[in-house]
Coordinates of C-alpha atoms and ligand atoms in Angstrom, one line a residue:
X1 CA 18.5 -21.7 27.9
X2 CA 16.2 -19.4 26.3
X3 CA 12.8 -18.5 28.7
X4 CA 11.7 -15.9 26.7
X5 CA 8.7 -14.1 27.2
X6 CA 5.9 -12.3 24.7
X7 CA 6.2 -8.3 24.1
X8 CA 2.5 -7.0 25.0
X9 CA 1.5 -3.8 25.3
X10 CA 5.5 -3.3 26.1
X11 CA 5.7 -5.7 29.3
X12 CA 6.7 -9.0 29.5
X13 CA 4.0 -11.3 29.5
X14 CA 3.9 -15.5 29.6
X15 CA 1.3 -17.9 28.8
X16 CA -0.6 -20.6 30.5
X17 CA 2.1 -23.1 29.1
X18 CA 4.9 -23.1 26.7
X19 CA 6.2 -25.3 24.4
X20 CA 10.1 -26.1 23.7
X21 CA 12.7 -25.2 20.9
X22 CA 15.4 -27.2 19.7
X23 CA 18.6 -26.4 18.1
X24 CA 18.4 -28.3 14.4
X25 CA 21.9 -28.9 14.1
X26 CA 21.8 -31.4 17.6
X27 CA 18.2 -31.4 18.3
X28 CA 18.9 -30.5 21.9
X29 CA 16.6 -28.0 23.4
X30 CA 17.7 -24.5 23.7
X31 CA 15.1 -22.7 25.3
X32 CA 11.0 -22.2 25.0
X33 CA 8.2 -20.2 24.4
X34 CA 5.0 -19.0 25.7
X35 CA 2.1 -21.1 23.8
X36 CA -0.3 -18.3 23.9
X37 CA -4.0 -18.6 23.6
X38 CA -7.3 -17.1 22.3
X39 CA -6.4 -14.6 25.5
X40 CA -3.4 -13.6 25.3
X41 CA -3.8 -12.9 21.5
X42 CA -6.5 -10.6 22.3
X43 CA -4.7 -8.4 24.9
X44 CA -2.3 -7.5 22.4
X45 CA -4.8 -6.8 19.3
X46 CA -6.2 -4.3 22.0
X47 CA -2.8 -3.2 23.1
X48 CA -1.6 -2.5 19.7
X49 CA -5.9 -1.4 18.9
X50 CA -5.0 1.5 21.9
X51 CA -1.5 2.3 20.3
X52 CA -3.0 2.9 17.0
X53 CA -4.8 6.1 18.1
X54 CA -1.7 8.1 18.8
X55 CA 0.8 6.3 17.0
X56 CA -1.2 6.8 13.4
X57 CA -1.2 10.6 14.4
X58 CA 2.2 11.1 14.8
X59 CA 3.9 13.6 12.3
X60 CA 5.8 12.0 9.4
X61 CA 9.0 13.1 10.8
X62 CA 8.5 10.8 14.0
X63 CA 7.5 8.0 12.5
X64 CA 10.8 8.4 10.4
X65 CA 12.7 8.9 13.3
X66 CA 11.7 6.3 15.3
X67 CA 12.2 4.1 12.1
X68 CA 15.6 5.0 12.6
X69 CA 16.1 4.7 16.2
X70 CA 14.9 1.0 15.2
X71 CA 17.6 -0.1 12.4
X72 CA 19.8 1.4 15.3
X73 CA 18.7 -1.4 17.3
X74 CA 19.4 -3.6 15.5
X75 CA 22.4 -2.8 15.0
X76 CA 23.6 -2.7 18.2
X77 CA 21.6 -6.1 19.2
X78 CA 23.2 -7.8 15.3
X79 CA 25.7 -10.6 17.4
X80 CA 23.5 -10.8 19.6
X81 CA 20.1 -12.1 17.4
X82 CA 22.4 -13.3 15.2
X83 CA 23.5 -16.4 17.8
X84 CA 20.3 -16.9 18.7
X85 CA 19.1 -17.2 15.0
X86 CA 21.6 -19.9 14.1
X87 CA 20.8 -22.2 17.4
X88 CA 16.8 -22.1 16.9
X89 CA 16.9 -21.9 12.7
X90 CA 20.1 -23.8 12.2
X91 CA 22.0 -21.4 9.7
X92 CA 25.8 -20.9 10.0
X93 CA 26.7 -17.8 11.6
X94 CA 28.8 -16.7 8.3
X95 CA 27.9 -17.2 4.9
X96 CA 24.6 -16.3 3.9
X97 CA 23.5 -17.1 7.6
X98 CA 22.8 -15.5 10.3
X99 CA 25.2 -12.4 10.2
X100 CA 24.0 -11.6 6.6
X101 CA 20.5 -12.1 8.0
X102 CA 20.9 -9.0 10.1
X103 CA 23.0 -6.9 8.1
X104 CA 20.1 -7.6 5.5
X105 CA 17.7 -6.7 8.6
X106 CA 19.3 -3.6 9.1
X107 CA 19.6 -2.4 5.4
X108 CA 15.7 -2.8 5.5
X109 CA 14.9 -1.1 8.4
X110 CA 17.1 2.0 7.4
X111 CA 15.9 1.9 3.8
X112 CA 12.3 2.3 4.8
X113 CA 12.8 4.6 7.4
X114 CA 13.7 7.0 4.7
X115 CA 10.8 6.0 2.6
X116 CA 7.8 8.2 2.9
X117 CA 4.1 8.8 0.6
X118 CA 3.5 12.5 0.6
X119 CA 0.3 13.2 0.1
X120 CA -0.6 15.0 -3.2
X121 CA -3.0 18.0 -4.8
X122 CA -5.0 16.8 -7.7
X123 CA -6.6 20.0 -8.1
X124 CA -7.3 23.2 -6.4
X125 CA -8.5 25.6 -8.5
X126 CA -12.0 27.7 -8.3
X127 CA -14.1 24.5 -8.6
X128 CA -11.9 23.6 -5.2
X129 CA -9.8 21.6 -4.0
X130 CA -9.1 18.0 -3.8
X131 CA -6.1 16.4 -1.5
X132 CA -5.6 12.7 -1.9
X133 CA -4.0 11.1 1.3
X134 CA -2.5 7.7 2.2
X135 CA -3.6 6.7 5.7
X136 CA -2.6 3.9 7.8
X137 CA -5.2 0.7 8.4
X138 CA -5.2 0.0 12.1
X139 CA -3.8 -2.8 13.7
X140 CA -1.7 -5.2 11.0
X141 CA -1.1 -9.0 11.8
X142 CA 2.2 -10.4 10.7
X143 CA 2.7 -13.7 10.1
X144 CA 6.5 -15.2 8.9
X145 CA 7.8 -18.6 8.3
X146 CA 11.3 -20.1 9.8
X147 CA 13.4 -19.4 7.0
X148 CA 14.6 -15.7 7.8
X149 CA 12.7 -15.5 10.7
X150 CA 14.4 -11.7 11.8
X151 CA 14.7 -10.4 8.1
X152 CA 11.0 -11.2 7.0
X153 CA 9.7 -9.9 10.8
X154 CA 11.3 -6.6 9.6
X155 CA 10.4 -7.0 6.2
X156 CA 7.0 -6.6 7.8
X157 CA 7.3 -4.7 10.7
X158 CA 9.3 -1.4 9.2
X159 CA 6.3 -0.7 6.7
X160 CA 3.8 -1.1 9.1
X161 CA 5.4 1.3 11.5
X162 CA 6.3 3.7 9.3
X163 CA 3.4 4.4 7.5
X164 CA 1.5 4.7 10.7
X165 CA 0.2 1.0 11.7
X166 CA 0.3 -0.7 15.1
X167 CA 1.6 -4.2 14.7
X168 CA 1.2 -7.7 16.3
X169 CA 3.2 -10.2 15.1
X170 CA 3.4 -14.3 15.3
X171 CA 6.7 -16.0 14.3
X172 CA 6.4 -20.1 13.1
X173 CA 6.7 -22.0 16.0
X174 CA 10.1 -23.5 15.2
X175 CA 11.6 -19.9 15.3
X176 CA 10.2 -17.7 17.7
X177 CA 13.8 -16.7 20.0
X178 CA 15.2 -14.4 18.1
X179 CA 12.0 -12.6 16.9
X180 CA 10.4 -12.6 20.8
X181 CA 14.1 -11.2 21.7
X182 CA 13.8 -8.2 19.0
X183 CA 10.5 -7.5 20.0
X184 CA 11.6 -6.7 23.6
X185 CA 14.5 -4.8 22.3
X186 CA 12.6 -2.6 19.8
X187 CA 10.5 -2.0 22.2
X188 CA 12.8 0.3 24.0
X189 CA 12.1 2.5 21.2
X190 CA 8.8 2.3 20.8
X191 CA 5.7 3.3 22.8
X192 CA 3.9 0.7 24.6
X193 CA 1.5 -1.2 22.1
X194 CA 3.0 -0.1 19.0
X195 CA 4.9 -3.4 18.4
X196 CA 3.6 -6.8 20.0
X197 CA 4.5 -10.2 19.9
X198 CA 2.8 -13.5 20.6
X199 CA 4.0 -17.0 20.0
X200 CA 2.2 -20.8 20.2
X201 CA 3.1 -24.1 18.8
X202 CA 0.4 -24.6 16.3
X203 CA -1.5 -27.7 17.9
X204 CA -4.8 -27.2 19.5
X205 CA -5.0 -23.5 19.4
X206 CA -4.1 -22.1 15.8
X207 CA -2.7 -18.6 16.3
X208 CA -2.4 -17.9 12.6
X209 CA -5.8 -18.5 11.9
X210 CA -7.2 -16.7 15.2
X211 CA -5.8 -13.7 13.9
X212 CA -6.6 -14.0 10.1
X213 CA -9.9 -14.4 11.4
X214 CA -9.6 -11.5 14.0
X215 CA -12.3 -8.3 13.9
X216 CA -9.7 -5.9 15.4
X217 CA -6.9 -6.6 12.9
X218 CA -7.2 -4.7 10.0
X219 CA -4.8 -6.6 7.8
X220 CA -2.4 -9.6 7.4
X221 CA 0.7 -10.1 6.1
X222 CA 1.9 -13.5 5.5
X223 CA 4.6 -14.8 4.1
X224 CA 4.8 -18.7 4.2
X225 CA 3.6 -21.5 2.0
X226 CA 0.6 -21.4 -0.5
X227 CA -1.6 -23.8 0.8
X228 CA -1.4 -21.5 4.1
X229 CA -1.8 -18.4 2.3
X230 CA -4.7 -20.0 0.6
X231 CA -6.1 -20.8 4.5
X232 CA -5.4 -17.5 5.4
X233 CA -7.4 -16.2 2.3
X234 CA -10.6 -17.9 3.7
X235 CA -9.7 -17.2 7.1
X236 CA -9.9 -13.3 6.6
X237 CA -12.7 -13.5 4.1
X238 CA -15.3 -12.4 6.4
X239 CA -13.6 -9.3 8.0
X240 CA -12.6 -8.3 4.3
X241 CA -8.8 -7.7 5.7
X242 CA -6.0 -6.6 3.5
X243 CA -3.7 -9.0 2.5
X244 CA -0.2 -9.2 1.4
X245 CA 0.6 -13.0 0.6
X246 CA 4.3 -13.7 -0.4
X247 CA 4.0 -17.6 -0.6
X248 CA 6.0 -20.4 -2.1
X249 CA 7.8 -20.6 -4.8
X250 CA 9.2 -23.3 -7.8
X251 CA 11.9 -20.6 -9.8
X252 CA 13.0 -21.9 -13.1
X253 CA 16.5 -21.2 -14.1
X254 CA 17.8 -21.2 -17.9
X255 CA 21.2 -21.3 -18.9
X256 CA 21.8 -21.0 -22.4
X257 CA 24.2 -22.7 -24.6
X258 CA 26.5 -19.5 -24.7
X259 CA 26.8 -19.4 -21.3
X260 CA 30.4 -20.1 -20.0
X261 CA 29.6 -23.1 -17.1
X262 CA 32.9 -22.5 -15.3
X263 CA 31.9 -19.0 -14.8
X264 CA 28.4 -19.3 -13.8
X265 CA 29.0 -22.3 -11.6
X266 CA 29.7 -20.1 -8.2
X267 CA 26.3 -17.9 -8.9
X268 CA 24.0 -21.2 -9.7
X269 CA 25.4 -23.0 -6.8
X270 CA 24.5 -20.3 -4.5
X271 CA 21.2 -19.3 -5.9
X272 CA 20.1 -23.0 -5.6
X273 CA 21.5 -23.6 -2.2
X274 CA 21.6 -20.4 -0.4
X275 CA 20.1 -20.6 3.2
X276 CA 20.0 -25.0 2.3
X277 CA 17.3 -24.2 -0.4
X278 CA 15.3 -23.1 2.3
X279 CA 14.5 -19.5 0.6
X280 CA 11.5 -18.7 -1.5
X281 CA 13.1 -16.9 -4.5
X282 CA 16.1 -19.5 -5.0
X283 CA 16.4 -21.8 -8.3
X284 CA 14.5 -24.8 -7.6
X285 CA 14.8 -26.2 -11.1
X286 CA 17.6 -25.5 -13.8
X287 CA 17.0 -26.0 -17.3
X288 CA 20.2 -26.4 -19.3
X289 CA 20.2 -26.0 -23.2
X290 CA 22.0 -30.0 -23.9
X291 CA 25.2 -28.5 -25.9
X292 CA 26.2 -27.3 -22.7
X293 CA 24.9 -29.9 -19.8
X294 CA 27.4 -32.0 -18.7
X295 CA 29.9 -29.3 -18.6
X296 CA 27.3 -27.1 -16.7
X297 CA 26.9 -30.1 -14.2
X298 CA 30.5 -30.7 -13.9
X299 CA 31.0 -27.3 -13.2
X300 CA 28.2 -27.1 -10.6
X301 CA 29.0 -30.4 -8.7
X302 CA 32.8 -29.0 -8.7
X303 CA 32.0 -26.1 -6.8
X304 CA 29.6 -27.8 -4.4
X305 CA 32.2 -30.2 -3.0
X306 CA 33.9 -26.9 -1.8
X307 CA 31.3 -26.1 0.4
X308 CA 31.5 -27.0 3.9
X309 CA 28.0 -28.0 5.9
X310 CA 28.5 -28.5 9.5
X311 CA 26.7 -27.3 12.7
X312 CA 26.2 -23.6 12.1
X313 CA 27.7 -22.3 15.3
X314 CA 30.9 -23.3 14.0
X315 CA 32.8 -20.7 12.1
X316 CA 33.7 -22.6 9.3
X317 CA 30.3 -23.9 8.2
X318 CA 28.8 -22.8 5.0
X319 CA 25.7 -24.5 5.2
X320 CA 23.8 -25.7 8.1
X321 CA 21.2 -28.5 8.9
X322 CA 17.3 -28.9 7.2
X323 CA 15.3 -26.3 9.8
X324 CA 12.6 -28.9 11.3
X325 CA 11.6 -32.6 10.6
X326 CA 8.4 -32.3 8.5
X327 CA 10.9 -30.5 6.2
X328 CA 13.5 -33.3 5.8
X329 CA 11.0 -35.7 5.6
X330 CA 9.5 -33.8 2.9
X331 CA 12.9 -33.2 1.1
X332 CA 14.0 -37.1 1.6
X333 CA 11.1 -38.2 0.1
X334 CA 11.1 -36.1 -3.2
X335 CA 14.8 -36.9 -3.0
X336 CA 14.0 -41.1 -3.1
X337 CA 11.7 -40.5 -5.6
X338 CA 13.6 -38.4 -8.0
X339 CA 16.6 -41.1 -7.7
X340 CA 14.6 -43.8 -9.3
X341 CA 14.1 -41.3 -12.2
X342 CA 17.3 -38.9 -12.7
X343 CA 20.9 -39.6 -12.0
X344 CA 22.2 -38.4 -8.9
X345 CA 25.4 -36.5 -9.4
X346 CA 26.2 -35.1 -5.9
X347 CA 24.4 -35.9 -2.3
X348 CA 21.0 -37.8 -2.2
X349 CA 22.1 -39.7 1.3
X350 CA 20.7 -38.1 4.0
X351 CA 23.5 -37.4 6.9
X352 CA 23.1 -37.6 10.8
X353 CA 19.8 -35.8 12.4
X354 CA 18.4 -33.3 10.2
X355 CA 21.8 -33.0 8.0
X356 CA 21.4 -33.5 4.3
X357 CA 24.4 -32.9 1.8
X358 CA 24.0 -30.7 -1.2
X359 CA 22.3 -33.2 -3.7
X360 CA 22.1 -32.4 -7.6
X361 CA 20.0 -35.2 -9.4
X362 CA 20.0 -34.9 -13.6
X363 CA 17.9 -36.4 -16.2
X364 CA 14.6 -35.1 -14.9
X365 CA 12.0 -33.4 -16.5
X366 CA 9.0 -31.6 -16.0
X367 CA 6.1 -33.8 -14.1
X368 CA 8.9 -35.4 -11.8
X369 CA 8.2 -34.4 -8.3
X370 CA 11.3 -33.0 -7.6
X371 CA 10.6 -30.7 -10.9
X372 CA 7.0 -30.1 -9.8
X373 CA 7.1 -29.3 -6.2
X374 CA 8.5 -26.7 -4.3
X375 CA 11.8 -28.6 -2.5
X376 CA 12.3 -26.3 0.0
X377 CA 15.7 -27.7 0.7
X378 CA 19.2 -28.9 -0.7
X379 CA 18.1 -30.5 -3.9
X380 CA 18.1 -29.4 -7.3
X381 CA 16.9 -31.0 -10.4
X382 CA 18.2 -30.4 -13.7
X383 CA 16.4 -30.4 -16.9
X384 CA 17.9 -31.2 -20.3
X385 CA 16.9 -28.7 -22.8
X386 CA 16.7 -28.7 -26.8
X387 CA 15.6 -25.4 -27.9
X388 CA 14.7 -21.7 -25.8
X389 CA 11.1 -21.9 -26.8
X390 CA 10.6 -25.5 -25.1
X391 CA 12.6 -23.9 -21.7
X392 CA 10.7 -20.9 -21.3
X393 CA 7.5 -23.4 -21.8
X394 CA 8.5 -25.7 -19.4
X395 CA 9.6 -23.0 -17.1
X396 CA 6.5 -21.4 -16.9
X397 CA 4.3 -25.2 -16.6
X398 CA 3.9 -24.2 -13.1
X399 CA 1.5 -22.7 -10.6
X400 CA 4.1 -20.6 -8.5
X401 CA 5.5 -17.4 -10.4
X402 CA 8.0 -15.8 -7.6
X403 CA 11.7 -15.6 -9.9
X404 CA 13.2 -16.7 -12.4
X405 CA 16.7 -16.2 -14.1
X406 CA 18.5 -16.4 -17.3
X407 CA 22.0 -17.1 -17.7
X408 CA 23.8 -15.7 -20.9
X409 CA 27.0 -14.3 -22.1
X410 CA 24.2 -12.0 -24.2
X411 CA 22.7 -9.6 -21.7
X412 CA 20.1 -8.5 -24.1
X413 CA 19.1 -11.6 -25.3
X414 CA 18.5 -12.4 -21.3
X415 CA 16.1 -8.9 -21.0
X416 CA 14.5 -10.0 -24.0
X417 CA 13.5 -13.4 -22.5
X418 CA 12.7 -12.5 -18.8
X419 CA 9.5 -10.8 -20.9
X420 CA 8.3 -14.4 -21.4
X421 CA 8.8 -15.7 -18.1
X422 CA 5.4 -15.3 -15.6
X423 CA 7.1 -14.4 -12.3
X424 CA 7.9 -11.5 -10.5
X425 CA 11.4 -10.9 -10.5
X426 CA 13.9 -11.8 -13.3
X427 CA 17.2 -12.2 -12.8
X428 CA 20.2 -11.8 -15.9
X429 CA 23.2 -14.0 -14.4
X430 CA 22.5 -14.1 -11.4
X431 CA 19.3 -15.3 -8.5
X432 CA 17.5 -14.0 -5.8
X433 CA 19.0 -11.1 -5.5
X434 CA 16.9 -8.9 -3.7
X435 CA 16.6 -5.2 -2.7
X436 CA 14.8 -3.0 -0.5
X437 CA 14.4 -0.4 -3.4
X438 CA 13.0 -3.1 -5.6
X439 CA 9.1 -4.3 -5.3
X440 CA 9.0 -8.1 -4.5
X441 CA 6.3 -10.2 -4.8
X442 CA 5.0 -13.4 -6.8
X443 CA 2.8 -14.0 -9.8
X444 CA 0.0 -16.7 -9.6
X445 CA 0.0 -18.8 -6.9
X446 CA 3.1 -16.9 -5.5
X447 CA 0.8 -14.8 -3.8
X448 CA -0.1 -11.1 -4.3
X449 CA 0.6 -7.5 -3.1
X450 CA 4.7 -6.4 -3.1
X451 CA 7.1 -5.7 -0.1
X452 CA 9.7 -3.1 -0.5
X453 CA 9.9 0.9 -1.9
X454 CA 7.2 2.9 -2.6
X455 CA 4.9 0.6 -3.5
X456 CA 5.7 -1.8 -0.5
X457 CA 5.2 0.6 1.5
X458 CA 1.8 1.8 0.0
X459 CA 0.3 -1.6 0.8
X460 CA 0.2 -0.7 4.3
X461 CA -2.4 2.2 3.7
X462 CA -5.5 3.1 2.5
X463 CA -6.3 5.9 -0.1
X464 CA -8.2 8.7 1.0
X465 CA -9.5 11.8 -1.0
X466 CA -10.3 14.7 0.8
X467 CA -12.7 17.6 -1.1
X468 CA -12.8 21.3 0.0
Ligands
NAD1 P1 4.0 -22.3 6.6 O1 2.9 -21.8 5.6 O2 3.9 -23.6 7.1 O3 3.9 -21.3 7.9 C1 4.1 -19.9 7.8 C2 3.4 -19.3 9.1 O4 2.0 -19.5 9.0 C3 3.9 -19.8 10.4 O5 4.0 -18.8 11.3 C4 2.7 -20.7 10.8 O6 2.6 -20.9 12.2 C5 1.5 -19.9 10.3 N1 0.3 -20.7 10.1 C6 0.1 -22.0 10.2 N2 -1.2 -22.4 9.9 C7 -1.9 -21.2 9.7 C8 -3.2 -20.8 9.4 N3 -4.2 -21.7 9.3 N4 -3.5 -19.5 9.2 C9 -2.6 -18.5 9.4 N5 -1.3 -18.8 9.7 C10 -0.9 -20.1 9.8 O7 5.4 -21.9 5.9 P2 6.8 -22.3 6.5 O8 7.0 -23.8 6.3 O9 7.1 -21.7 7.8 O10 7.8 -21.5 5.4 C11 8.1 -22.1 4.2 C12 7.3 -21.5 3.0 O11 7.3 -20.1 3.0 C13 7.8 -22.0 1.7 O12 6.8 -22.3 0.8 C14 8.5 -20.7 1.1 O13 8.6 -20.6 -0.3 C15 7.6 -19.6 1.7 N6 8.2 -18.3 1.7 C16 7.9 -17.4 0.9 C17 8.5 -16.2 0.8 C18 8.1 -15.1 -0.2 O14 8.6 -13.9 0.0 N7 7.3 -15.3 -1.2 C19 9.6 -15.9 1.7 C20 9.9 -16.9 2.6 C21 9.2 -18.1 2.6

């Protein structure tokens, strides 16, 4: 059993109570976590408020190699979060599970402790001289959601640090093991303060909102659904925080008719039903042009059958349970009501606990729930096509705009379209293949601001011009 305790000001602290986590795959409890309160939350903002003033004046060299000493971590800790990330989030440990979480984890921790946003001379000449400076905010509020609950905390964390921040962070309450576990471990190489962690169950007290609402935090970043981003939005109004809001998202994919389906089967499979559909950028509705649809669905519901789900502490699984109940309720319900309207193909019976099979439903179209609302899980509507013009339409007849892809045999035909598409990341062939070189981050209601490089990076600062 897991009694893990929060990381503040680099000691181990509890709450009044704590609340219990469960393994999705039996449902039997695995540990539990502090349910912190107004209180605790406020030690760390002034733990990680006292860090700030020596941490933000380190040299850009010891940021960077304490950035470093951090993806080392991690590295030697990988099995180790790893187990602990399938048995609280339900991925398998292979596959695109938990293992790949980490190596994923580590590939962004080393990528942006390289990173770094010298300052720059705009002019220095005999009128003077003007320096213009990137300097960190204060104390920065995470916020991440259950679906990569280590890869997102560092997609948040690394930045932060590196660029000079002090950081408190709150995982969902139906992960919170493996990211109160890292915390203590980074901590060995970090000074007290620097990184904090609190955790709570999200009844009576609302952590999310205490700190979106919190004077001492200078920004938030959240990445989670919209109508919380939108909460998190008002929350923070008042304080005027900076925000970074990577939210849901509803990606369109379109496969055109001179797309070969045996070929493209593998890639669609994955990018619908990595991680159980439980990733933000993954195809949550396929459009296929009608000369090539049954073939394309053949294709797709051949490969599927191949995959093995199972509890993801066993080796062999591929796919692991739904993460939580409001989820599979969720997901069975759009399911129901997309059977009375499509034809299912693959799945659509849920299985024992929170298991659901891989389910493909056909003969939907835009304004079908399944179509219309972000899933979250493993289900994917397809959508009969006629003509490009009437895809790309349907594909952007949404208010999410986080990916999208376009799957041809003509590579330039696919860069021509992903110019129509209203999202931020296109994909030729291929889905949700991200990069921590690559600024990510949604169109519309997807949120705003970009993780990753140079302008990831810059989001954690604030411009300052200096005149001599
Ligand atoms: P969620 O919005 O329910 O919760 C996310 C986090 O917000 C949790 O830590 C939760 O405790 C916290 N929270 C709850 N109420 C809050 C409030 N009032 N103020 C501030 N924080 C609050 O999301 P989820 O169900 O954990 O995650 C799934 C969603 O996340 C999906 O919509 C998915 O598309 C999205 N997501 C987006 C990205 C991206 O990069 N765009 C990545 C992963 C997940």
């Amino acid at each position: 059993m897991f009694q893990s305790e929060m990381t503040i000001n680099g000691a181990q602290h509890d709450a009044p109570a704590r609340f219990d986590v469960r393994n999705p795959a039996n449902g039997k409890v695995i540990g539990s976590a502090p349910n912190a309160t107004r209180t605790e939350l406020d030690l760390a903002v002034a733990a990680a408020g006292a860090a700030f003033a020596s941490w933000s004046q380190k040299s850009d060299d010891e940021l960077q190699a304490v950035c470093v000493a951090v993806a080392a971590k991690l590295a030697e800790h990988a099995e180790e979060l790893a187990h602990i990330l399938t048995l609280e989030q339900g991925k398998p440990l292979n596959g695109f599970g938990s293992r790949w979480e980490m190596g994923g984890a580590q590939a962004w921790a080393a990528h942006t402790a390289a990173l770094s946003l010298p300052s720059r001379i705009l002019q220095d000449d005999s009128a003077g001289r003007v320096e213009l400076h990137r300097r960190p905010l204060g104390v920065v509020g995470s916020i991440t959601p259950w679906n990569f609950p280590v890869m997102i905390a560092i997609w948040h964390i690394l930045p932060a640090l590196r660029t000079g921040n002090t950081v408190v962070i709150k995982p969902s309450p139906s992960t919170p093991l493996a990211t109160l576990r890292m915390v203590q471990i980074l901590n060995d190489v970090l000074p007290p303060g620097v990184l904090n962690v609190v955790t709570g169950d999200d009844g009576t007290i609302n952590l999310g909102k205490l700190m979106s609402e919190h004077p001492k935090i200078s920004k938030i970043v959240f990445t989670g659904s919209t109508p919380t981003g939108r909460r998190v939005m008002q929350s923070s109004a008042e304080t005027m925080k900076r925000l970074t809001l990577e939210l849901g998202g509803n990606d369109a994919a379109i496969v055109l008719p001179d797309a070969d389906p045996r070929l493209i089967a593998e890639g669609l499979f994955w990018g619908a039903f990595m991680n159980n559909g439980q990733t933000c950028a993954a195809i949550k509705r396929l459009y296929v042009h009608e000369a090539i649809h049954d073939a394309v669905c053949d294709a797709l519901v051949a490969y599927a059958k191949t995959v093995t789900v199972g509890d993801g502490m066993d080796e062999g699984s591929a796919l692991g349970p739904v993460q939580n109940r409001m989820q599979f309720d969720k997901l069975s319900a759009l399911i129901e009501d997309a059977k009375d309207r499509g034809c299912v193909l693959l799945g659509g019976v849920p299985g024992e606990g929170l298991f659901y099979p891989p389910t493909i439903i056909a003969g939907l179209k835009n304004g079908d729930a399944l179509v219309n609302e972000e899933q979250f899980g493993p289900a994917l509507p397809i959508i009969s096509y006629k003509n490009v013009d009437e895809a790309i339409a349907a594909a952007n007849d949404s208010p999410n705009g986080l990916g999208g892809s376009i799957w041809t045999a003509n590579i330039e035909q696919g860069r021509k379209l992903a110019a129509r598409l209203e999202c931020g990341s296109v994909w030729i062939n291929k889905h949700g293949a991200i990069q921590p070189n690559v600024p990510f981050g949604g169109h519309k209601q997807s949120g705003f601001g970009v993780e990753f490089g140079e302008e990831g990076l810059a989001e954690y600062t604030e411009l300052q011009a200096v005149f001599s």
